[in-house]
XYZ file of C-alpha atoms in Angstrom:
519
model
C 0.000 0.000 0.000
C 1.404 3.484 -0.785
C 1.891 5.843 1.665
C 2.676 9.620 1.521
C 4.861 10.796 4.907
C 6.080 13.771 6.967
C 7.433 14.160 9.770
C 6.483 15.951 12.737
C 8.107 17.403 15.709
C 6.235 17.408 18.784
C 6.537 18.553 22.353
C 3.648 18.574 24.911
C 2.891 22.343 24.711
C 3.008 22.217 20.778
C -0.722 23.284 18.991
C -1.920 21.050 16.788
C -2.134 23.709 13.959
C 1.441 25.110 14.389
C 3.621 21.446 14.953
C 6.865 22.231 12.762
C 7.034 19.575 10.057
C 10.092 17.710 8.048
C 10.191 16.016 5.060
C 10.562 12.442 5.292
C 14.231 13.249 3.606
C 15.266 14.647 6.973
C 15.160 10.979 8.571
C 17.355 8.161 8.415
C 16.218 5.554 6.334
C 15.855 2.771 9.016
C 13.104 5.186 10.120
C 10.758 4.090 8.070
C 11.757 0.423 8.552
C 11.531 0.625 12.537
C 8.688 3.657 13.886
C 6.265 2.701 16.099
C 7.235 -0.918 16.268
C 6.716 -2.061 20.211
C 10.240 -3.994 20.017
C 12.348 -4.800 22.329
C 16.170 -6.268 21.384
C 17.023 -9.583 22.797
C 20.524 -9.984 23.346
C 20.833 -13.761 22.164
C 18.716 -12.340 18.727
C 20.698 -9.464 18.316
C 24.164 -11.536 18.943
C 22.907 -14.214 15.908
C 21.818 -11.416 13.320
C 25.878 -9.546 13.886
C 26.836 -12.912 13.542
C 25.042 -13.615 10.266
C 26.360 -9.890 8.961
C 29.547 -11.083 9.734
C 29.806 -14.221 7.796
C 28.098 -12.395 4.793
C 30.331 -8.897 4.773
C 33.439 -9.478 6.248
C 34.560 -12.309 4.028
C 34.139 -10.298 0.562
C 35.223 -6.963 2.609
C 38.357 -8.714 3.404
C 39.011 -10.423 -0.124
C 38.575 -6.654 -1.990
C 40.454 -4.707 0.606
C 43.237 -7.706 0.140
C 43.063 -7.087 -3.709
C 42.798 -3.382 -3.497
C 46.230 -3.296 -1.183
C 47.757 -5.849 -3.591
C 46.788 -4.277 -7.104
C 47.986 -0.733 -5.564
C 51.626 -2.197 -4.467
C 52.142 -4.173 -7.443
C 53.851 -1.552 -8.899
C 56.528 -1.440 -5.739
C 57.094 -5.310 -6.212
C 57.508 -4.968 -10.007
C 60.435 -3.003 -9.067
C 62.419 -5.719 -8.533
C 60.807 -7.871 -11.167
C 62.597 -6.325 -13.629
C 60.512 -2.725 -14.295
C 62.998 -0.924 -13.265
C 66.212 -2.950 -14.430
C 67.479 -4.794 -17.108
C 67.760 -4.791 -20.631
C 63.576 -4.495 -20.747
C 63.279 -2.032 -18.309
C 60.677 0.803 -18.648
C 61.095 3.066 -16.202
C 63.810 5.128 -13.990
C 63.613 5.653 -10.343
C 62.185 9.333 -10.578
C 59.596 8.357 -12.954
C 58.751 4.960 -10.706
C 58.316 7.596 -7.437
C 56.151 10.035 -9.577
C 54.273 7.049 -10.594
C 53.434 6.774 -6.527
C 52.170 10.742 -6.490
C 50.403 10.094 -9.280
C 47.973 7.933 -8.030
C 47.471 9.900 -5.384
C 46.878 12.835 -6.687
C 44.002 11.342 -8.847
C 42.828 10.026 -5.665
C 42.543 13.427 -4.531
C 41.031 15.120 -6.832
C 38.168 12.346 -7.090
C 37.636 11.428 -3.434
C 34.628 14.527 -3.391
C 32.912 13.448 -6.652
C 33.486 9.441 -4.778
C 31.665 9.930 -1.457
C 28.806 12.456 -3.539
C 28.517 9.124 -5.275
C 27.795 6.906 -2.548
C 25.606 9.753 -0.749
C 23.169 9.798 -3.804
C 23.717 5.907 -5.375
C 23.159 2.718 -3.524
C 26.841 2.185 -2.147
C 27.554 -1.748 -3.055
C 27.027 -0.825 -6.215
C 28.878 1.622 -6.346
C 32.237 0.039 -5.179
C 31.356 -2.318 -7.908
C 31.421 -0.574 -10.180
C 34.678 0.854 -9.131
C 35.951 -2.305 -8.484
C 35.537 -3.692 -12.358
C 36.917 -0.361 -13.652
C 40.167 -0.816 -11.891
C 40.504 -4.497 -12.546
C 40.947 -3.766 -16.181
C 42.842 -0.720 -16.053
C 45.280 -3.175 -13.238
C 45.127 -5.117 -16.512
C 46.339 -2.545 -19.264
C 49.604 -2.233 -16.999
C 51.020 -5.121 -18.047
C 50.430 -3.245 -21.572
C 51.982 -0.570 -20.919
C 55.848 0.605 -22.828
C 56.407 3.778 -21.190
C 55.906 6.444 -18.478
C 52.986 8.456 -20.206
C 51.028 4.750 -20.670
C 51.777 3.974 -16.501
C 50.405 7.580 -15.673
C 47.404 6.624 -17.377
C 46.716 3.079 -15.668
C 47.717 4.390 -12.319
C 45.316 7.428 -12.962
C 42.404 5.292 -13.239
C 43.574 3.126 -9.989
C 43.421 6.055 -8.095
C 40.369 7.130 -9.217
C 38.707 4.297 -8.516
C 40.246 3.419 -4.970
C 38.346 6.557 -4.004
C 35.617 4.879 -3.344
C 36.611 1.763 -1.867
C 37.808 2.971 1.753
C 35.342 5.414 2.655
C 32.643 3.415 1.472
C 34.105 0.439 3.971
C 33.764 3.182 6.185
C 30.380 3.930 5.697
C 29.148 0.461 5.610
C 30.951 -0.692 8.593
C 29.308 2.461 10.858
C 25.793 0.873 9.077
C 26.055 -2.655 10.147
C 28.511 -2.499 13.485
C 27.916 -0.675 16.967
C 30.558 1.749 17.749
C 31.922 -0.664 20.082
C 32.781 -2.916 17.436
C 33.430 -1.023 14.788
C 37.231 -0.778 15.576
C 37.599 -4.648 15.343
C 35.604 -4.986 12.493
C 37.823 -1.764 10.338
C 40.632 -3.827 11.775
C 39.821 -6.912 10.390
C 39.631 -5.608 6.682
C 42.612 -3.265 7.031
C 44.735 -6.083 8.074
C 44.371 -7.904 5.174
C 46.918 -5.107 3.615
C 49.126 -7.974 5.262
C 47.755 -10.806 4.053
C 48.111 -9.063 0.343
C 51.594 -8.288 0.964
C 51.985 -12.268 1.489
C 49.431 -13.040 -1.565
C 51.755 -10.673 -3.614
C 54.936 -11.833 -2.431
C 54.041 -15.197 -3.011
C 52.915 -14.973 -6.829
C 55.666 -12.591 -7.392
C 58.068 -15.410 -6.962
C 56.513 -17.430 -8.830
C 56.569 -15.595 -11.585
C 60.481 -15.470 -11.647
C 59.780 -19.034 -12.587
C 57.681 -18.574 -15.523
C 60.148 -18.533 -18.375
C 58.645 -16.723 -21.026
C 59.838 -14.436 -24.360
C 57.052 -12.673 -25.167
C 55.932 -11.272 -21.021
C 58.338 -10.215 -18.021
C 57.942 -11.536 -14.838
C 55.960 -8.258 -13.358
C 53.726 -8.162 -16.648
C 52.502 -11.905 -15.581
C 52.040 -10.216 -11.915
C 49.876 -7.203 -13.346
C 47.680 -9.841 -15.664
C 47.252 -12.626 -12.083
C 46.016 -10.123 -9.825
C 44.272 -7.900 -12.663
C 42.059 -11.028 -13.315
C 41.331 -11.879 -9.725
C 40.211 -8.154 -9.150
C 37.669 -8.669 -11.658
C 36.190 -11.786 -10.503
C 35.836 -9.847 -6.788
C 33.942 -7.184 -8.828
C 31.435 -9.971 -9.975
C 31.122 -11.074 -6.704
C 30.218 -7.970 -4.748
C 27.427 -6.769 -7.644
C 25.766 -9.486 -7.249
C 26.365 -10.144 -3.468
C 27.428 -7.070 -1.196
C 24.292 -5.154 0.199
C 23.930 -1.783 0.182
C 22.351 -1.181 3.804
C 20.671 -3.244 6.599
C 17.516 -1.947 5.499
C 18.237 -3.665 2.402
C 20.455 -6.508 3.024
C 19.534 -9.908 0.830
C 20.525 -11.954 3.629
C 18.507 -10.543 6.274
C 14.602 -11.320 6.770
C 12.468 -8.448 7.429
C 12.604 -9.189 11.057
C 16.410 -9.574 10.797
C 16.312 -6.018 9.091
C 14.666 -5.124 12.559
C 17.041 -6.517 14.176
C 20.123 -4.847 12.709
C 19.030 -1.351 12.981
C 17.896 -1.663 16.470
C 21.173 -3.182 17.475
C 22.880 0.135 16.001
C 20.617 2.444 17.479
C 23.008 2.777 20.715
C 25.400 4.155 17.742
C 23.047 7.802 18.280
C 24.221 7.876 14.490
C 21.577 6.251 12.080
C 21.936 4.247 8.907
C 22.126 6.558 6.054
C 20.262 9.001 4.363
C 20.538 9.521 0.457
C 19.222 12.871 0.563
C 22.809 15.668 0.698
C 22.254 18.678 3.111
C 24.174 21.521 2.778
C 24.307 22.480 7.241
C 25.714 18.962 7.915
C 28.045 20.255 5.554
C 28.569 23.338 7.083
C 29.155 21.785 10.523
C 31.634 19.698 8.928
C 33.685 22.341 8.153
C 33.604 23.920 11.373
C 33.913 20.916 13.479
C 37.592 21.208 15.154
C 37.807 17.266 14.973
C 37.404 17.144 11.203
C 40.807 18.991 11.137
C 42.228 17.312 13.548
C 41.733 13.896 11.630
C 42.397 15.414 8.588
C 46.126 16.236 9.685
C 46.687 13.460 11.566
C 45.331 11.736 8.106
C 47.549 13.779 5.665
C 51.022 13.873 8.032
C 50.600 10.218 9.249
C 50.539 8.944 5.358
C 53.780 10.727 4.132
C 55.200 7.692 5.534
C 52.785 5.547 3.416
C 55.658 5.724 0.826
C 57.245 2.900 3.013
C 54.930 0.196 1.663
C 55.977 1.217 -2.386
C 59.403 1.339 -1.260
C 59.880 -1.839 0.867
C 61.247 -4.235 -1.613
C 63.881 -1.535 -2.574
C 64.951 -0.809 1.007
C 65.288 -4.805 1.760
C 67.365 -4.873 -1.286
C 69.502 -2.284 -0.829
C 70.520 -3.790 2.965
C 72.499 -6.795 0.659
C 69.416 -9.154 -0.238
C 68.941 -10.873 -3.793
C 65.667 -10.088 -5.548
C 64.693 -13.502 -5.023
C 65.128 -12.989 -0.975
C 63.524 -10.031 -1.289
C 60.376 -11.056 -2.847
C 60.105 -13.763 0.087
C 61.430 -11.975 2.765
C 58.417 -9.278 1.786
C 55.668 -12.141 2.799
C 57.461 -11.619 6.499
C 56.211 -7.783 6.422
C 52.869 -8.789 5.417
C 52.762 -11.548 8.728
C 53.984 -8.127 11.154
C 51.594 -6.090 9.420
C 48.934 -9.077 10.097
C 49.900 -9.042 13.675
C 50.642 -5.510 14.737
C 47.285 -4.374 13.506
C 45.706 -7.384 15.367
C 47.339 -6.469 18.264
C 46.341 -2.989 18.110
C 43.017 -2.803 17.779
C 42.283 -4.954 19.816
C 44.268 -3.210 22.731
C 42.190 -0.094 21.287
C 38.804 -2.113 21.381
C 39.389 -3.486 25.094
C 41.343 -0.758 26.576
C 38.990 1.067 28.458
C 38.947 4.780 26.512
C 42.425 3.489 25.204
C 42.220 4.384 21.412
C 44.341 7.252 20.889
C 46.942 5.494 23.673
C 47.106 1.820 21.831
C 47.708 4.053 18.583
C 50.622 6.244 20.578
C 52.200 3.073 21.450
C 52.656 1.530 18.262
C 53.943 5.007 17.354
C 56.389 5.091 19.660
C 57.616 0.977 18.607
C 57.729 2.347 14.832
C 59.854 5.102 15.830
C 62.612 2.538 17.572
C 62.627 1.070 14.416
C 63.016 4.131 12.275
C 66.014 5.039 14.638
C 67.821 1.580 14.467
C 67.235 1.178 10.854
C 69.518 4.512 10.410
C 72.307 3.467 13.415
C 73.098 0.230 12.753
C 75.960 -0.445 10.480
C 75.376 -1.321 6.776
C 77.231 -4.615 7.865
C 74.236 -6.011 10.047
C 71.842 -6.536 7.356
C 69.512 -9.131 9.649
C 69.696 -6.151 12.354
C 68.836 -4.257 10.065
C 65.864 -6.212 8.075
C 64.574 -6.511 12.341
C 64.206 -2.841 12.800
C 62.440 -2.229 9.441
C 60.131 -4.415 10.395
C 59.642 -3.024 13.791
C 58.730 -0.076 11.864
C 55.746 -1.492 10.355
C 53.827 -1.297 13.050
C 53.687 2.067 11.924
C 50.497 1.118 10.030
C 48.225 -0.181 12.657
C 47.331 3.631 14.148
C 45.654 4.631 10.833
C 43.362 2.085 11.145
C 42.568 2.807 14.656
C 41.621 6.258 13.274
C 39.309 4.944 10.581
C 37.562 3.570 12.998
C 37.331 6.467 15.400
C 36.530 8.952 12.723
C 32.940 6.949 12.062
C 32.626 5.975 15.910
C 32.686 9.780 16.319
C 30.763 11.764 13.682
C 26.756 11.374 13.151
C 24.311 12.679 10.481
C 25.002 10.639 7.354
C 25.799 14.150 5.040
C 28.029 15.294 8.202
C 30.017 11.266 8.060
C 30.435 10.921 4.216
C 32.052 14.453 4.472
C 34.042 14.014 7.397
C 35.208 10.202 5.823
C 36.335 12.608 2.352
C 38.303 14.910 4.119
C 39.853 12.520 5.743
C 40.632 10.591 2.689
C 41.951 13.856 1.114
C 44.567 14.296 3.806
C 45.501 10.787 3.032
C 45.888 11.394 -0.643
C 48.054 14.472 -0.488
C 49.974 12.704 2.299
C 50.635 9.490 -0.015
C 50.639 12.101 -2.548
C 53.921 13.706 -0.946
C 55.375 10.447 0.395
C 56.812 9.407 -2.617
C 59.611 11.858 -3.304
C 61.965 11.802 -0.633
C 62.750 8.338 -1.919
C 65.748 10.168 -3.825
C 68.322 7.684 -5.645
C 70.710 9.677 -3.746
C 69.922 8.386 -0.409
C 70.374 5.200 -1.521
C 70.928 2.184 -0.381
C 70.866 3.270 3.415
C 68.094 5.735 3.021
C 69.196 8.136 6.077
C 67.151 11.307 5.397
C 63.793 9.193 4.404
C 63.994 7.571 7.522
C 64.635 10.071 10.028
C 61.440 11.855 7.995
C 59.644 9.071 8.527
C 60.290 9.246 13.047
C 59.211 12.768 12.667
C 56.161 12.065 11.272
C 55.473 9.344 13.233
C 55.837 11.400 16.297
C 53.907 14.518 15.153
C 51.074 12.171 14.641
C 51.147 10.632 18.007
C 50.686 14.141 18.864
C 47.553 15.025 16.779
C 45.718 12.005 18.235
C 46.296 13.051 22.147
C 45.078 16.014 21.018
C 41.728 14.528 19.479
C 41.379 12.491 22.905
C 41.534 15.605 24.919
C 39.304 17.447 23.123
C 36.850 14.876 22.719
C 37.371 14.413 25.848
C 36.912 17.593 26.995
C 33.302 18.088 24.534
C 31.921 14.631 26.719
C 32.303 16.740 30.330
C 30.834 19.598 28.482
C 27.957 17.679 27.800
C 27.622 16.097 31.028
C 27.158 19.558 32.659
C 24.309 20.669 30.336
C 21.979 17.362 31.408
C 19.404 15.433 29.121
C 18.787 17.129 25.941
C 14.772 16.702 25.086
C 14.510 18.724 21.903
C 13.662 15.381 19.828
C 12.247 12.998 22.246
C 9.019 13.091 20.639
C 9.132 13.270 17.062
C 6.446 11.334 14.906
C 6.578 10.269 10.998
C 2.987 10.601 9.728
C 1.631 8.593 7.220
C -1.298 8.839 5.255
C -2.629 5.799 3.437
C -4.049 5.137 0.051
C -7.314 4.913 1.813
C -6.949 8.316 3.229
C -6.286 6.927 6.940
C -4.214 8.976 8.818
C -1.495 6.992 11.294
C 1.060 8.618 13.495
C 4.397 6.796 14.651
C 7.214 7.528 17.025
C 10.695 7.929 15.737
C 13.656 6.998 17.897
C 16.197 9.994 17.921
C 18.589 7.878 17.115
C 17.205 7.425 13.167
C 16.398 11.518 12.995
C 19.513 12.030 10.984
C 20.710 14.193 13.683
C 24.930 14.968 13.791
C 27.041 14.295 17.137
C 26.697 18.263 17.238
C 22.688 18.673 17.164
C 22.319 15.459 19.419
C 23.315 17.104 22.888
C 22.958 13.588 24.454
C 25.849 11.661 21.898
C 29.162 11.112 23.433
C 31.814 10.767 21.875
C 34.292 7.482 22.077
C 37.895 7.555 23.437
């Protein structure tokens, strides 16, 4: 039966005649699935439906985050594949580093026009379609004779990875309470690991492939090029695009989800943009603060394009290289494990588990450039020390949607975010100079300072967010919108009135006086 709705705001003194009414695009979409539905959340329920989410998202969020890492980095591990040496060899090392900034900056200037994308179109799809784009221009790299042909492959990459990460972001703060959002962000970003490992592994065995016609790193291009686009098949047909939506889910499952999320304060989503979510955006302090902490963290993203050059410069053959780089994808696997996990557990411990593997990275930064060139298993040690480097990013994903309602307010937030990690990646790459070769002195000690002005930025998040929660304490239960109503009015000209929770109002963590904010 069709139904025409508005909604109504409605306190006890309100007249009838002069109630305020919204649109039925001011409300979160799971507020039409869930007003004025007596329901009350069973625990055991509620534990089987994040179960079932589980088994159907996190599997093919893992695979395409693996892939995405992996078709991103095969450009690093062609560099010892023969790309960059050797009688076949198509590019120099300033041309290979502006191939990393390149990306990036076509990141960049996409990541708006991305999350306006998966504001106004369903967001699985979306991806998807991103997703098959990529695969085949992943593909045309092992095509490719020259440095004008790679900037136009790794444009399209970064174009399409746009989309990828912030709508894992938005999906994750969909289906997962705030409390377990962190695991869950951690559980897709550490499969950057396991792709490391994937990589390494068919890597070397493509030195074995003993072919005229293709070079070991165009076979690697064309394997992980192919299994991209099968992933692409997969999530069109199988990734939803909301719990309100979900294939998997029965209507009362549907139910289900969105209640369990309603302790979030933060909604579902709303496909409808609006322009003072944006504003308040832009004038949130904590936008900025992630933003830097986003952009200065990810100049030392350059690390991961790098990595088989810096192993091989400490005396390693390409062959024990391309191993040896399954053994950063392992650390990577564990440190982020091992961090968010402290951060999920650790009572208010975020920004501290993040400082901490800040403060490990930067040992390793600092050994890496004192021991002598002689020590090359001390040396290999401390590099990998330092990629624990990687695990507080993630904890910040996490924190950025675990802090920031209003579904305009979060897909902005997520793309300035984003943006400071595209002009950080974008910057990464050039103090990678031959010249600093093979020890790599000034890169490193960029890379401790870096690490430790980031520390920085995220105590300073935790104290102001910190210091916004005891604000908000002192000013006592906010009732504004503890009675609003979505009206309906049937086909049959019946009139029906339902509660709304606040929860699904589309409100931000600024117009909600009663959300707090996670530490």
């Amino acid at each position: 039966m069709e139904s025409d709705s508005s909604i109504e705001k409605r306190s006890v003194n309100d007249d009838v005649n002069t109630k305020p009414h919204l649109n039925t695009s001011d409300v979160d979409v799971a507020a039409e699935l869930t007003p004025g539905k007596d329901f009350v959340l069973d625990p055991e329920e509620a534990a089987r439906v994040r179960r079932k989410i589980d088994w159907h998202l996190m599997p093919l969020m893992c695979i395409l985050y693996m892939m995405q890492f992996a078709d991103k980095t095969t450009l690093g591990q062609s560099a010892v594949l023969g790309l960059l040496t050797g009688n076949r060899a198509r590019l120099d090392q300033a041309q290979f580093n502006w191939l990393g900034t390149i990306f990036y900056l076509f990141f960049l200037g996409f990541e708006w026009p991305q999350n306006l994308a998966l504001q106004y179109f369903p967001v699985g799809k979306w991806m998807s379609i991103n997703i098959l784009i990529w695969a085949i221009a992943l593909l045309c790299h092992a095509a490719a004779r020259n440095f004008g042909e790679f900037f136009a492959c790794r444009a399209f990459l970064g174009i399409c990875e746009g989309a990828i990460t912030p709508g894992f972001m938005i999906v994750t703060s969909m289906f997962y309470t705030r409390q377990e959002q962190t695991q869950r962000v951690g559980l897709w970003f550490l499969m950057n690991g396991a792709a490391i490992i994937l990589l390494g592994l068919i890597a070397f065995g493509t030195l074995h492939i003993h072919s005229g016609v293709l070079e070991a790193w165009q076979w690697l291009m064309i394997i992980t090029g192919i299994i991209t686009f099968i992933v692409a098949i997969l999530f069109w047909f199988f990734f939803p695009d909301s719990p309100a939506n979900a294939w998997f889910l029965t209507p009362e499952e549907r139910v289900i989800a969105v209640e369990r999320i309603k302790v979030n304060q933060a909604g579902v989503e709303n496909k409808h943009f609006k322009v003072e979510q944006f504003i308040e955006c832009l004038k949130d302090p904590k936008t900025w603060l992630f933003f830097f902490f986003s952009a200065i963290s990810n100049v030392t993203n350059s690390l991961s394009n790098q990595r088989q050059i810096i192993v091989a410069g400490f005396g390693f053959t390409p062959g024990q290289t391309t191993l040896l780089g399954c053994v950063d994808g392992a650390v990577e696997i564990i440190v982020i494990f091992c961090t968010v996990t402290s951060a999920t557990y650790w009572k208010n411990g975020r920004a501290y588990s993040a400082i901490l593997a800040y403060c490990v990275a930067i040992l390793g930064s600092i050994l890496v450039n004192a021991l002598p060139s002689s020590d090359r298993v001390g040396l290999l040690f401390s590099y990998w020390i330092s990629v624990t480097s990687i695990a507080p990013f993630v904890v910040m994903l996490a924190w950025v949607g675990s802090t920031t309602a209003g579904h305009t307010k979060r897909l902005t937030t997520n793309a300035i975010v984003m943006i400071g990690y595209a002009v950080g990646n974008a910057a990464g790459p050039q103090y990678w100079e031959k010249k600093y070769q093979p020890r790599n002195h000034i890169p490193w000690m960029i890379l401790s300072i870096c690490w430790a002005v980031s520390a920085l930025i995220l105590l300073a998040t935790r104290v102001y967010l910190s210091w916004e929660n005891k604000r908000r304490d002192k000013e006592g239960h906010d009732s504004q919108y503890d009675e609003v109503y979505v009206t309906e009015k049937r086909a049959d000209g019946t009139v029906v009135e339902k509660p709304v929770d606040k929860a699904f109002l589309d409100l931000t963590d600024i117009q909600n006086r009663d959300y707090r904010y996670v530490l």
